[in-house]
Amino acid sequence: MDIDHLSPSGLRLLQMCGEAFRRKYIDKERTTAGLAAAVGSAVHSSAEIDLTAKRDEGELLSSEAVSAAASDAFVAAMEGGHFKLTKDEEQAQEAALGKAKDQAVGLAAVHHDELAPEVSPRLIEHKFEVEFAGFPLTLVGYADLVEEDNTIRDLKTRGKKPRPDDATDDIGLAWYAMSLSVSDMGDAPALAMDVLVKTKTPKLETVWAKPAQDHAPLIQRIERAALVIEAGAYLPAPPDHWKCSEKFCDFYNDCPFGRARRIQI
């Protein structure tokens, strides 16, 4: 077996493009993400700090402290070298970075004002590790928030509001529900996807789902992923897939299977 663990993000990528999965997780090639991911990272960081204060000290941070946390986290993310600008953004770098940082601060403020007061944090950015006897992979996942009643919440930042079925269809939420269920912490009564929407005036949209009563479909999906990894049979995405583009794939320019290698006549 080429790896010893699997996460929801790894499973998503394997299903989307096996070649990208191989290069990222097996060959350990360096990958980067865009400004949108840097914004999301900064918002998650400020939300974690804010909710930790509520759980451990009994009250949320001040609005000013949350804004500062989001701003500092964004700057740190960009300085860390894990995020990159597009060619257009590089031509107006100062404006692009300023806009993205303001966006992170605005979304963090919405989280602080609208969501953070309503939740009861128990576990924050909690790492689940699940091992099944005889199964070659450890299942690893980080849940954004598990409330006192075991409701599992996943925080997203997006350009548009979520679909009604997004929480129901989300592999990550199903993964965390399964992980909680097999632990000694009990079952989740509900799953929530909290989406901070990057509209002109940022807003919060939450969609809900009931946890699956039977985790067998997810476990069978993971078992099939393990068979692919064990065989090394990493099927690339078709060239017309949205993932197969310079914007969304770090391996686009030198992938032997991708759109960049096609010759137009």
Short mmCIF file of C-alpha atoms in Angstrom, two decimals:
data_model
loop_
_atom_site.label_atom_id
_atom_site.label_comp_id
_atom_site.label_asym_id
_atom_site.label_seq_id
_atom_site.Cartn_x
_atom_site.Cartn_y
_atom_site.Cartn_z
CA MET A 1 0.00 0.00 0.00
CA ASP A 2 1.45 3.36 -1.07
CA ILE A 3 -0.06 5.32 1.85
CA ASP A 4 -1.28 4.45 5.34
CA HIS A 5 -4.19 6.88 5.76
CA LEU A 6 -7.04 8.47 3.83
CA SER A 7 -9.05 11.65 4.42
CA PRO A 8 -12.27 13.03 2.93
CA SER A 9 -10.31 15.45 0.75
CA GLY A 10 -8.11 12.60 -0.45
CA LEU A 11 -11.14 10.48 -1.30
CA ARG A 12 -12.71 13.37 -3.22
CA LEU A 13 -9.56 13.89 -5.26
CA LEU A 14 -9.15 10.18 -5.96
CA GLN A 15 -12.70 10.05 -7.31
CA MET A 16 -12.15 13.20 -9.35
CA CYS A 17 -8.70 12.51 -10.78
CA GLY A 18 -6.59 9.53 -9.80
CA GLU A 19 -3.51 10.99 -11.47
CA ALA A 20 -3.70 14.18 -9.39
CA PHE A 21 -4.21 12.01 -6.28
CA ARG A 22 -1.13 9.95 -7.14
CA ARG A 23 1.07 12.99 -7.63
CA LYS A 24 -0.15 14.76 -4.49
CA TYR A 25 -0.46 11.93 -1.98
CA ILE A 26 1.83 9.21 -3.32
CA ASP A 27 4.66 11.16 -4.97
CA LYS A 28 4.28 14.06 -2.49
CA GLU A 29 4.54 16.73 -5.19
CA ARG A 30 4.00 20.23 -3.87
CA THR A 31 0.60 21.77 -4.46
CA THR A 32 -0.74 25.27 -3.95
CA ALA A 33 -4.17 26.89 -3.82
CA GLY A 34 -5.63 30.22 -4.88
CA LEU A 35 -6.80 33.33 -3.07
CA ALA A 36 -10.24 31.85 -2.40
CA ALA A 37 -8.63 29.06 -0.37
CA ALA A 38 -6.50 31.60 1.52
CA VAL A 39 -9.67 33.48 2.45
CA GLY A 40 -11.26 30.25 3.66
CA SER A 41 -8.19 29.36 5.68
CA ALA A 42 -8.17 32.76 7.40
CA VAL A 43 -11.88 32.55 8.23
CA HIS A 44 -11.47 29.06 9.69
CA SER A 45 -8.57 30.28 11.81
CA SER A 46 -10.49 33.23 13.26
CA ALA A 47 -13.57 31.05 13.86
CA GLU A 48 -11.46 28.48 15.71
CA ILE A 49 -10.00 31.16 18.00
CA ASP A 50 -13.39 32.74 18.61
CA LEU A 51 -15.19 29.48 19.41
CA THR A 52 -12.35 28.23 21.58
CA ALA A 53 -12.68 31.38 23.69
CA LYS A 54 -16.41 30.77 24.03
CA ARG A 55 -15.93 27.14 25.10
CA ASP A 56 -12.98 27.66 27.43
CA GLU A 57 -13.64 31.14 28.82
CA GLY A 58 -17.40 31.44 28.54
CA GLU A 59 -17.58 34.27 26.02
CA LEU A 60 -16.66 35.13 22.46
CA LEU A 61 -13.84 37.45 21.51
CA SER A 62 -14.55 41.09 20.72
CA SER A 63 -15.43 41.99 17.14
CA GLU A 64 -12.12 43.83 16.86
CA ALA A 65 -10.16 40.77 17.98
CA VAL A 66 -11.94 38.55 15.46
CA SER A 67 -11.22 40.99 12.62
CA ALA A 68 -7.58 41.17 13.65
CA ALA A 69 -7.35 37.38 13.84
CA ALA A 70 -8.76 36.97 10.34
CA SER A 71 -6.47 39.67 8.93
CA ASP A 72 -3.37 38.22 10.57
CA ALA A 73 -4.27 34.68 9.48
CA PHE A 74 -4.68 35.80 5.87
CA VAL A 75 -1.31 37.54 5.85
CA ALA A 76 0.33 34.49 7.43
CA ALA A 77 -1.30 32.19 4.88
CA MET A 78 0.01 34.20 1.95
CA GLU A 79 3.50 34.46 3.45
CA GLY A 80 3.55 30.70 4.00
CA GLY A 81 3.83 30.05 0.27
CA HIS A 82 0.96 27.56 0.04
CA PHE A 83 -1.28 29.92 -1.93
CA LYS A 84 -0.69 31.49 -5.33
CA LEU A 85 -2.07 34.29 -7.47
CA THR A 86 -3.38 33.91 -10.99
CA LYS A 87 -1.65 35.78 -13.79
CA ASP A 88 -4.35 38.48 -13.73
CA GLU A 89 -4.05 38.83 -9.95
CA GLU A 90 -0.27 39.16 -10.20
CA GLN A 91 -0.69 42.15 -12.50
CA ALA A 92 -2.67 43.95 -9.78
CA GLN A 93 -1.22 42.16 -6.78
CA GLU A 94 -1.75 44.84 -4.15
CA ALA A 95 -5.41 45.32 -5.08
CA ALA A 96 -6.07 41.56 -5.29
CA LEU A 97 -4.51 40.87 -1.89
CA GLY A 98 -6.28 43.81 -0.28
CA LYS A 99 -9.65 42.72 -1.62
CA ALA A 100 -9.14 39.14 -0.48
CA LYS A 101 -8.06 40.18 3.01
CA ASP A 102 -11.08 42.47 3.34
CA GLN A 103 -13.26 39.59 2.22
CA ALA A 104 -11.80 37.31 4.90
CA VAL A 105 -12.38 39.94 7.57
CA GLY A 106 -15.97 40.50 6.40
CA LEU A 107 -16.81 36.81 6.38
CA ALA A 108 -15.23 36.31 9.79
CA ALA A 109 -17.39 39.13 11.14
CA VAL A 110 -20.54 37.43 9.85
CA HIS A 111 -19.50 34.19 11.53
CA HIS A 112 -18.82 36.04 14.78
CA ASP A 113 -22.09 37.99 14.72
CA GLU A 114 -24.53 35.40 13.39
CA LEU A 115 -23.27 31.86 13.91
CA ALA A 116 -20.85 31.87 16.84
CA PRO A 117 -23.45 33.14 19.37
CA GLU A 118 -25.85 30.33 18.42
CA VAL A 119 -23.61 27.28 18.78
CA SER A 120 -22.39 25.35 21.82
CA PRO A 121 -18.83 24.21 21.05
CA ARG A 122 -17.64 20.88 22.36
CA LEU A 123 -14.95 19.86 19.86
CA ILE A 124 -13.26 22.43 17.59
CA GLU A 125 -11.11 21.43 14.61
CA HIS A 126 -11.18 17.94 16.08
CA LYS A 127 -9.04 15.23 14.52
CA PHE A 128 -10.78 11.87 14.13
CA GLU A 129 -8.68 8.76 13.52
CA VAL A 130 -10.56 5.55 12.80
CA GLU A 131 -9.02 2.12 12.34
CA PHE A 132 -10.94 -0.99 11.33
CA ALA A 133 -9.47 -4.42 12.03
CA GLY A 134 -7.81 -5.81 8.92
CA PHE A 135 -8.26 -2.60 6.90
CA PRO A 136 -4.96 -1.15 5.60
CA LEU A 137 -5.80 2.56 5.91
CA THR A 138 -6.38 4.78 8.93
CA LEU A 139 -9.33 7.08 8.24
CA VAL A 140 -8.44 10.62 9.24
CA GLY A 141 -10.69 13.67 9.27
CA TYR A 142 -10.85 17.09 10.92
CA ALA A 143 -14.33 18.20 11.99
CA ASP A 144 -14.72 21.97 12.20
CA LEU A 145 -17.18 21.84 15.08
CA VAL A 146 -19.02 19.25 17.16
CA GLU A 147 -21.56 20.81 19.51
CA GLU A 148 -22.47 19.72 23.02
CA ASP A 149 -25.40 17.69 21.66
CA ASN A 150 -23.09 16.08 19.02
CA THR A 151 -24.44 18.11 16.09
CA ILE A 152 -21.63 18.22 13.53
CA ARG A 153 -21.07 21.48 11.65
CA ASP A 154 -18.83 22.12 8.65
CA LEU A 155 -17.84 25.69 7.76
CA LYS A 156 -17.45 26.74 4.12
CA THR A 157 -16.72 29.99 2.29
CA ARG A 158 -18.22 30.17 -1.19
CA GLY A 159 -19.15 32.55 -3.95
CA LYS A 160 -22.76 31.42 -4.02
CA LYS A 161 -25.30 30.00 -1.61
CA PRO A 162 -25.43 26.23 -1.04
CA ARG A 163 -27.89 23.86 -2.67
CA PRO A 164 -30.50 22.33 -0.33
CA ASP A 165 -28.86 18.89 -0.72
CA ASP A 166 -25.26 20.00 -0.21
CA ALA A 167 -25.10 18.82 3.41
CA THR A 168 -26.77 15.51 2.53
CA ASP A 169 -24.31 14.87 -0.32
CA ASP A 170 -21.16 16.00 1.47
CA ILE A 171 -18.62 13.21 2.00
CA GLY A 172 -16.88 15.14 4.77
CA LEU A 173 -19.96 15.44 6.95
CA ALA A 174 -20.81 11.77 6.40
CA TRP A 175 -17.20 10.87 7.25
CA TYR A 176 -17.29 12.82 10.54
CA ALA A 177 -20.66 11.32 11.47
CA MET A 178 -19.30 7.82 10.92
CA SER A 179 -16.16 8.66 12.92
CA LEU A 180 -18.21 10.02 15.81
CA SER A 181 -20.49 6.99 15.72
CA VAL A 182 -17.68 4.46 16.06
CA SER A 183 -16.03 6.47 18.85
CA ASP A 184 -17.23 6.47 22.45
CA MET A 185 -18.86 9.90 22.04
CA GLY A 186 -22.22 8.80 20.65
CA ASP A 187 -24.11 9.58 17.46
CA ALA A 188 -24.74 12.91 15.75
CA PRO A 189 -28.39 14.02 15.81
CA ALA A 190 -27.91 16.39 12.87
CA LEU A 191 -25.39 17.63 10.30
CA ALA A 192 -25.06 21.27 9.32
CA MET A 193 -23.15 22.94 6.50
CA ASP A 194 -22.62 26.61 7.37
CA VAL A 195 -21.76 28.57 4.25
CA LEU A 196 -20.42 32.12 4.44
CA VAL A 197 -21.39 33.54 1.06
CA LYS A 198 -19.15 36.08 -0.63
CA THR A 199 -21.90 38.36 -1.84
CA LYS A 200 -21.51 42.15 -1.87
CA THR A 201 -22.90 42.07 1.64
CA PRO A 202 -21.57 38.79 3.09
CA LYS A 203 -24.21 36.47 4.52
CA LEU A 204 -24.62 33.14 6.27
CA GLU A 205 -26.60 30.28 4.73
CA THR A 206 -27.00 26.96 6.57
CA VAL A 207 -28.30 23.72 5.09
CA TRP A 208 -29.07 20.65 7.19
CA ALA A 209 -29.00 16.89 6.80
CA LYS A 210 -29.89 13.85 8.87
CA PRO A 211 -26.96 11.49 9.48
CA ALA A 212 -27.16 8.18 7.68
CA GLN A 213 -28.49 5.36 9.83
CA ASP A 214 -26.23 2.96 7.96
CA HIS A 215 -22.61 3.92 7.22
CA ALA A 216 -22.11 0.91 4.94
CA PRO A 217 -22.32 2.88 1.65
CA LEU A 218 -19.55 5.24 2.76
CA ILE A 219 -17.43 2.39 4.11
CA GLN A 220 -17.85 0.48 0.83
CA ARG A 221 -16.79 3.58 -1.10
CA ILE A 222 -13.67 3.81 1.06
CA GLU A 223 -12.98 0.08 0.59
CA ARG A 224 -13.08 0.52 -3.19
CA ALA A 225 -10.73 3.49 -2.92
CA ALA A 226 -8.33 1.26 -0.98
CA LEU A 227 -8.44 -1.32 -3.79
CA VAL A 228 -7.50 1.38 -6.32
CA ILE A 229 -4.62 2.59 -4.13
CA GLU A 230 -3.39 -0.95 -3.51
CA ALA A 231 -3.43 -1.72 -7.23
CA GLY A 232 -1.88 1.61 -8.18
CA ALA A 233 -4.55 1.95 -10.86
CA TYR A 234 -4.98 5.72 -10.73
CA LEU A 235 -7.42 6.69 -13.45
CA PRO A 236 -6.97 10.29 -14.65
CA ALA A 237 -9.88 12.65 -15.08
CA PRO A 238 -11.19 13.07 -18.63
CA PRO A 239 -9.65 16.09 -20.40
CA ASP A 240 -13.02 17.88 -20.52
CA HIS A 241 -13.47 17.73 -16.72
CA TRP A 242 -13.50 21.14 -14.99
CA LYS A 243 -10.62 19.96 -12.79
CA CYS A 244 -8.44 19.59 -15.88
CA SER A 245 -7.49 23.26 -16.17
CA GLU A 246 -4.54 25.44 -15.24
CA LYS A 247 -6.67 27.23 -12.66
CA PHE A 248 -7.74 24.12 -10.74
CA CYS A 249 -4.84 21.68 -11.17
CA ASP A 250 -1.20 22.18 -10.18
CA PHE A 251 -0.15 19.42 -12.56
CA TYR A 252 -1.97 20.76 -15.63
CA ASN A 253 1.04 21.87 -17.67
CA ASP A 254 3.01 18.62 -17.42
CA CYS A 255 0.24 16.03 -17.10
CA PRO A 256 0.49 13.42 -19.88
CA PHE A 257 -3.26 12.83 -19.79
CA GLY A 258 -4.65 16.36 -19.62
CA ARG A 259 -6.07 19.01 -21.87
CA ALA A 260 -2.77 20.91 -22.15
CA ARG A 261 -1.25 18.07 -24.21
CA ARG A 262 -4.03 18.02 -26.79
CA ILE A 263 -3.26 19.43 -30.23
CA GLN A 264 -6.01 21.46 -31.84
CA ILE A 265 -6.43 21.15 -35.59
#
